[in-house]
Structures are given as structure tokens and as C-alpha cells.
Tab-separated table of C-alpha atoms in Angstrom:
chain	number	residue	atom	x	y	z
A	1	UNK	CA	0.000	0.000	0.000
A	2	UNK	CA	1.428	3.626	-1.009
A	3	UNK	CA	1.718	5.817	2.111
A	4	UNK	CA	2.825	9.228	1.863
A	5	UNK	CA	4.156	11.263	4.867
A	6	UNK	CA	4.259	14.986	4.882
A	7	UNK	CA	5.926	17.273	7.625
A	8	UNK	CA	5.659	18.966	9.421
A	9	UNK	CA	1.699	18.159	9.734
A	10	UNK	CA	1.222	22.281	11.110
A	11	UNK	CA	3.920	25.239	10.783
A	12	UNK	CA	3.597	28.851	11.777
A	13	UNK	CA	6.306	30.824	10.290
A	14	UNK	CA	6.901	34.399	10.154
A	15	UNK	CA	6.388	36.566	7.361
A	16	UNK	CA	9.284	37.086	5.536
A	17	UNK	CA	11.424	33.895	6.381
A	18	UNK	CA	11.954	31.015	4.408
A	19	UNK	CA	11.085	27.122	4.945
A	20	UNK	CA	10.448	24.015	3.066
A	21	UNK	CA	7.563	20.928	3.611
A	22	UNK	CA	8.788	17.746	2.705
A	23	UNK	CA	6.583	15.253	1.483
A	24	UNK	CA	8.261	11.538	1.310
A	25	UNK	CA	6.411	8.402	-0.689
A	26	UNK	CA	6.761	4.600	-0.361
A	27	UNK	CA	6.780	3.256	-4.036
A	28	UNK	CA	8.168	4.332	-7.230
A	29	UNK	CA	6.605	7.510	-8.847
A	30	UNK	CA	8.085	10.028	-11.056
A	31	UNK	CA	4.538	11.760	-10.967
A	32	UNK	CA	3.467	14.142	-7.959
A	33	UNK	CA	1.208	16.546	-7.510
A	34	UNK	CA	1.078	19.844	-5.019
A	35	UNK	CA	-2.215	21.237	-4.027
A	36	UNK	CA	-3.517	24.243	-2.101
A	37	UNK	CA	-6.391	24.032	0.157
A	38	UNK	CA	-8.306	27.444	1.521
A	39	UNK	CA	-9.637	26.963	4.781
A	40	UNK	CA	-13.474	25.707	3.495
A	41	UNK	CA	-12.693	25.705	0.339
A	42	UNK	CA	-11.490	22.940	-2.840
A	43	UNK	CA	-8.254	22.517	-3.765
A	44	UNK	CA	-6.575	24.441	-6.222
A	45	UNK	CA	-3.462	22.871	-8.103
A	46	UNK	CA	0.152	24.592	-7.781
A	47	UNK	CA	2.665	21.978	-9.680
A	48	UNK	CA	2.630	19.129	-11.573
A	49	UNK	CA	5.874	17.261	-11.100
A	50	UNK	CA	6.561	14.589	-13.847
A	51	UNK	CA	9.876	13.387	-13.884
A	52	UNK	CA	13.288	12.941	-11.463
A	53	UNK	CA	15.199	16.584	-10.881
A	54	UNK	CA	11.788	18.635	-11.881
A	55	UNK	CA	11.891	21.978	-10.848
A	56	UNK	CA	8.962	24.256	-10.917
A	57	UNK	CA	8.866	27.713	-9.581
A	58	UNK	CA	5.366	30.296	-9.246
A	59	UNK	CA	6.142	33.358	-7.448
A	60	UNK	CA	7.468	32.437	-3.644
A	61	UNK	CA	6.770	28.643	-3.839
A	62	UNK	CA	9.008	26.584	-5.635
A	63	UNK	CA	8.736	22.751	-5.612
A	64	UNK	CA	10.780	19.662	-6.694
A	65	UNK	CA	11.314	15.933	-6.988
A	66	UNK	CA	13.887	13.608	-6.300
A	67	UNK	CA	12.079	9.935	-7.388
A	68	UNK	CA	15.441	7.857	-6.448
A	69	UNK	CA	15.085	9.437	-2.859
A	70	UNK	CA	11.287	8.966	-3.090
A	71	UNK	CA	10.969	12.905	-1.950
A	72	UNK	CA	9.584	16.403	-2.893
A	73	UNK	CA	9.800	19.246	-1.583
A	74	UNK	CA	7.895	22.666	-1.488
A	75	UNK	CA	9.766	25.407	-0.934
A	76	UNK	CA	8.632	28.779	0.599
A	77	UNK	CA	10.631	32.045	0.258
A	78	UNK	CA	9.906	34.947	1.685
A	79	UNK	CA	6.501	34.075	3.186
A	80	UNK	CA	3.386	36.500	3.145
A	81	UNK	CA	0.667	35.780	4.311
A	82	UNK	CA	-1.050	35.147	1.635
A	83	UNK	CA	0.396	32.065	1.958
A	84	UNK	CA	-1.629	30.645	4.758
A	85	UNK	CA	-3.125	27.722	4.080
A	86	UNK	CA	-2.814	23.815	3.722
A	87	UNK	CA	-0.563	22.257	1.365
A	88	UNK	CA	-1.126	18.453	0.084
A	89	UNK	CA	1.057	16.446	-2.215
A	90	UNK	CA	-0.452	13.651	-3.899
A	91	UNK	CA	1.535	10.641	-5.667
A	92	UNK	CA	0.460	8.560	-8.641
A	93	UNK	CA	2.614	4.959	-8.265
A	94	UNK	CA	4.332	3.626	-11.652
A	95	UNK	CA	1.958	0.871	-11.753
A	96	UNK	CA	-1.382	2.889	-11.775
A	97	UNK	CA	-0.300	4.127	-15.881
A	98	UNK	CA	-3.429	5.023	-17.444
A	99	UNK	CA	-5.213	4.196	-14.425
A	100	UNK	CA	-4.184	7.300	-12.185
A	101	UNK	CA	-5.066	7.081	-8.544
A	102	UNK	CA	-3.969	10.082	-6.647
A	103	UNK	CA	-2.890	9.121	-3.159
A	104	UNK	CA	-3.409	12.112	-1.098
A	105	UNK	CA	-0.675	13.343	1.990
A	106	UNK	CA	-2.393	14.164	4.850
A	107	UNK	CA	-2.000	17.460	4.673
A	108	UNK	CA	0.650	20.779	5.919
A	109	UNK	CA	-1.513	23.353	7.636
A	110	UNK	CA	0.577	26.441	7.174
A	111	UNK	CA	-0.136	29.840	9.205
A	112	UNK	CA	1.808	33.120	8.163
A	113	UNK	CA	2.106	35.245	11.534
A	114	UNK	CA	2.930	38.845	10.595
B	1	UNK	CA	-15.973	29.380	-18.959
B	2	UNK	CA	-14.922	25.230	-18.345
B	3	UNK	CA	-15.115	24.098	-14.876
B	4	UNK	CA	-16.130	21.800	-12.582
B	5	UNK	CA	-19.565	22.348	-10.700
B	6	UNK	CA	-21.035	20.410	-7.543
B	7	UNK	CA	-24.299	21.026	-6.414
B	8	UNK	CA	-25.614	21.452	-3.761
B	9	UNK	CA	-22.862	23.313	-1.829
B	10	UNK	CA	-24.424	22.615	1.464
B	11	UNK	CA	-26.807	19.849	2.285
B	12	UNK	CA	-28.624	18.098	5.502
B	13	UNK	CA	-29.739	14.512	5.318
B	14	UNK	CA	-31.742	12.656	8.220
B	15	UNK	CA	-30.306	9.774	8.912
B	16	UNK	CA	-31.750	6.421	6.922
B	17	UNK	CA	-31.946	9.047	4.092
B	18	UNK	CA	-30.287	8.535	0.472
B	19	UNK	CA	-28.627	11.569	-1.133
B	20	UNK	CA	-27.263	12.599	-4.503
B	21	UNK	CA	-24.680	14.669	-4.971
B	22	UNK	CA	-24.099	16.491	-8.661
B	23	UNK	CA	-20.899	16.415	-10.267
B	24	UNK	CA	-20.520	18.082	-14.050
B	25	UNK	CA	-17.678	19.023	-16.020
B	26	UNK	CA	-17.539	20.655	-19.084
B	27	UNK	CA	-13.805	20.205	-19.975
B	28	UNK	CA	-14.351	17.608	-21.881
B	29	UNK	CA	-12.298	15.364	-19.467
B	30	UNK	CA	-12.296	11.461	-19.809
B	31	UNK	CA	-11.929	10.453	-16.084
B	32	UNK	CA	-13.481	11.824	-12.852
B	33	UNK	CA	-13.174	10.924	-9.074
B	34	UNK	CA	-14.873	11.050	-5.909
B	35	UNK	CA	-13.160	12.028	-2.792
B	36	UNK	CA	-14.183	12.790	1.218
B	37	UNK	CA	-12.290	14.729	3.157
B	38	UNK	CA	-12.969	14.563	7.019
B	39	UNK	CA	-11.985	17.508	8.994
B	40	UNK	CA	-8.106	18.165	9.245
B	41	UNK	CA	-8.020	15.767	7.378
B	42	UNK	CA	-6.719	14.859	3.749
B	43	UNK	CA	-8.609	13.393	0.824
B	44	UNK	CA	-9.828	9.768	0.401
B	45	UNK	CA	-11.052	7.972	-2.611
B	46	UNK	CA	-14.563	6.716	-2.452
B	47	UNK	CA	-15.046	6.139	-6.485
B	48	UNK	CA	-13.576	6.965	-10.327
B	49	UNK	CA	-14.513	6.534	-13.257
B	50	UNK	CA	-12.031	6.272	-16.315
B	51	UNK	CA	-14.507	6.048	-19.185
B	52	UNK	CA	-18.571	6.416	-19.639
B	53	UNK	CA	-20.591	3.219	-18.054
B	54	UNK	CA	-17.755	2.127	-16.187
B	55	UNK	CA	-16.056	2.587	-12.306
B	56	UNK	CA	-13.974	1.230	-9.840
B	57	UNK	CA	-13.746	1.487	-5.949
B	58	UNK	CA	-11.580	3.579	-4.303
B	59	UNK	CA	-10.483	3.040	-0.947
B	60	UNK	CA	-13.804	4.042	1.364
B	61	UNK	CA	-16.287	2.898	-1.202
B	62	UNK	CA	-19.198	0.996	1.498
B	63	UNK	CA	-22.523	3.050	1.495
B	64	UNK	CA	-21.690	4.875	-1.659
B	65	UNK	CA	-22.722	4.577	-5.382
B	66	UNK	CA	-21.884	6.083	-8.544
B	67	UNK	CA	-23.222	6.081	-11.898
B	68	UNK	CA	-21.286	7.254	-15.140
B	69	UNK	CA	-24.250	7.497	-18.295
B	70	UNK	CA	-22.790	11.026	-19.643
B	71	UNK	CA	-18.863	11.381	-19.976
B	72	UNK	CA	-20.038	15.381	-17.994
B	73	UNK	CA	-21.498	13.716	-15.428
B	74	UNK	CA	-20.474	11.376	-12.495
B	75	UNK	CA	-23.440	12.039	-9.422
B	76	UNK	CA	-22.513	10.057	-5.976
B	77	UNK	CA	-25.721	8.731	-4.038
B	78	UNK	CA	-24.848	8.480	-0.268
B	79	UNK	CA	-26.704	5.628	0.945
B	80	UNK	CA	-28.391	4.473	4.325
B	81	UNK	CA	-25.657	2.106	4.813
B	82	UNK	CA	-23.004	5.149	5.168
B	83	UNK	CA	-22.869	4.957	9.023
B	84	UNK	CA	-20.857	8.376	9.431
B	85	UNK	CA	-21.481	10.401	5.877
B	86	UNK	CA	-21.091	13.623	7.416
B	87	UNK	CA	-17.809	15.503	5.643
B	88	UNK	CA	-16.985	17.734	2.658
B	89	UNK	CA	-17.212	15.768	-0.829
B	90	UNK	CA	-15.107	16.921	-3.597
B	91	UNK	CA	-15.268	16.036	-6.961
B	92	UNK	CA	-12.358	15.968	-9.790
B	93	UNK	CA	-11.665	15.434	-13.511
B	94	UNK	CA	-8.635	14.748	-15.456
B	95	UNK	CA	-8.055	14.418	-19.403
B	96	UNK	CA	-6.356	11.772	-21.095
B	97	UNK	CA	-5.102	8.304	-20.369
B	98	UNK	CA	-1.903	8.396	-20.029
B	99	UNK	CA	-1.528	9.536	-16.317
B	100	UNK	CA	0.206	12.844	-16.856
B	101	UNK	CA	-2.425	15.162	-16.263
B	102	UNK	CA	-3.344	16.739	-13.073
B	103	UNK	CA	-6.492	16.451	-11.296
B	104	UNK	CA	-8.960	19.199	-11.225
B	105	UNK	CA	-11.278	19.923	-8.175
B	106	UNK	CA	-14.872	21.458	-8.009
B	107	UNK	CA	-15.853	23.667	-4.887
B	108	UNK	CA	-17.043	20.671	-3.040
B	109	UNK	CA	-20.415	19.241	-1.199
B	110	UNK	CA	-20.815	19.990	2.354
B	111	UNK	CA	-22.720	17.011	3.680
B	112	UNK	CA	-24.397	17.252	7.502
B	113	UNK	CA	-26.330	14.181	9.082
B	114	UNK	CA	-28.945	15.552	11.840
């Protein structure tokens, strides 16, 4: 069964500093997914990660994947608070091709404090 | 304007009640899923549906049902048998096959049990 672990599970950071959620899978993907959740709200998609060493960058958030090491990361610089809210990765295994499953971490809940 | 619409966005059942919940898309997309998310919690996979008149569990799929007739339209009936059915329902859609696309959510069905 796929698990994936995110931490930290809640973070409060100060505007303007920098930090990183990690979000670690058990099988072999080279496709993974970041979300943004509003409190109440859906979930709105921030990067699409499809292959080992991607990079993607959009405005203070950049994210990336390392498949050998079975680990992404989302990176925040400079944090606003604008940037509250929960952060989910989601992982597709190798096996599920053409048959995509998203499993779903459990979730970063993120608070900017000014 | 394509998107993803759920209706209703807020909705009370008494319990032994069945409910449907609406799911369209009009992107055209091949697949869609079912999800419930639990608060604080992260997403779970009740159904999908890859192509029109067919679907396969997800992961939570007791005391739900799905039908797929229009490739637009995959509606969720909560049944009697759901023992704990209240949580937020999200829908999603996806295009293609071949596993590289990213999931796209609607705003979600609040669902209360009184």
C-alpha cells in the first residue's frame, strides 16, 4: 500500500522567512502533484511534477522531486501571508499508468504570523 | 468558462436518508473521481470513473454509489448504509489516459447528518 508522509503536519512561520515541507512516498513515482487548500474551500493545483530533478517555480513557492530518494519538496521564500493555508502532495505509483489514482498526503496546515 | 460544478454546496440529510450529490464538467475530461475529506483531514477515494458506463472502488467505497451514463457527469448517491457520511465531498476530472495530467477539483459538497 502507497503511504505518503508529509511534515511537518502544522507550521507557523513568520512573514518574511523562508522554509520548506517535505513530502516523502513509499513506491516508485516520477509523478506528484502539489495542491492548495483554503480553509473551506477545494483545492486548487500549484505543480505538476513529472519526472526525477523537476523543478517548478510560481512566485514564492518553488517545488521539486527527487524519485530515487522517493521525496519532494515545497519550498517557501519569503513568506506572506497570503500564503496561509494547507498544502497536500499527492503521488500517482508507476503501476497505476493510465489508471491514475492520486494518493493524497495528509496534509501541511501552514499559518503566516505577521 | 470550463469548470467543474457540484451542487448542492451545502446539504442536511436525516439519517436512513439517500442523497445525490451532482458532479458536471464541461472540460471535456475522460476520467473523474470522488473524494471525502474529514476535517483536518486529507482526501480519500470513495469512487472513479475512467470512461462512460464504467467505475472502480476507491479506498472508502461501502454506502456509496456512482453512476457514469454522460462522460459530464459522475453524481454520488450516499446511501443508508453510510454509518458516518457527514464531511466535505469533492469532486475531480482529469483528461487523457496516459496519467500525466493533473487532477482538477470542483468547490465541493458539504454534507451534515442531523
Amino acid at each position: 500500500e502507497l503511504k505518503v508522509e508529509q511534515n511537518p503536519l502544522f507550521l507557523s512561520m513568520q512573514e518574511g522567512k523562508n522554509y520548506t515541507i517535505y513530502c516523502n512516498y513509499s513506491t516508485t513515482s516520477d509523478r506528484l502533484y502539489w495542491y492548495r487548500q483554503d480553509p473551506g474551500k477545494s483545492l486548487e493545483s500549484l505543480f505538476v511534477l513529472l519526472s526525477n530533478g523537476a523543478v517548478k517555480q510560481e512566485g514564492r513557492l518553488m517545488a521539486s522531486l527527487d524519485t530515487k530518494a522517493r521525496l519532494s519538496t515545497l519550498h517557501i521564500t519569503a513568506a506572506v501571508h497570503d500564503l496561509s493555508a494547507t498544502y497536500f502532495c499527492a503521488v500517482d505509483p508507476i503501476s497505476n499508468f493510465g489508471n491514475e489514482k492520486l494518493t493524497f498526503g495528509t496534509g501541511t496546515r501552514l499559518t503566516i504570523i505577521p | 468558462d470550463g469548470g467543474i460544478t457540484q451542487s448542492p454546496k451545502y446539504l442536511f440529510r436525516k439519517e436512513g436518508q439517500n442523497v445525490t450529490l451532482s458532479c458536471e464538467q464541461n472540460l471535456n475530461h475522460d476520467a473523474m473521481y470522488w473524494y471525502r475529506q474529514d476535517p483536518g483531514q486529507g482526501l480519500r477515494l470513495i469512487y472513479y470513473s475512467q470512461i462512460v458506463n464504467d467505475f472502480q472502488k476507491g479506498d472508502i467505497a461501502e454506502g456509496y454509489s456512482v453512476s457514469r451514463e454522460k462522460k459530464e457527469s459522475f453524481p454520488l448517491t450516499v446511501t443508508s448504509a453510510q454509518k458516518n457520511p457527514t464531511a466535505f465531498y469533492l469532486c475531480a476530472s482529469r483528461a487523457g489516459t496516459s496519467g500525466y495530467n493533473e487532477q482538477f477539483f470542483g468547490p465541493g459538497t458539504r454534507l451534515t447528518v442531523l
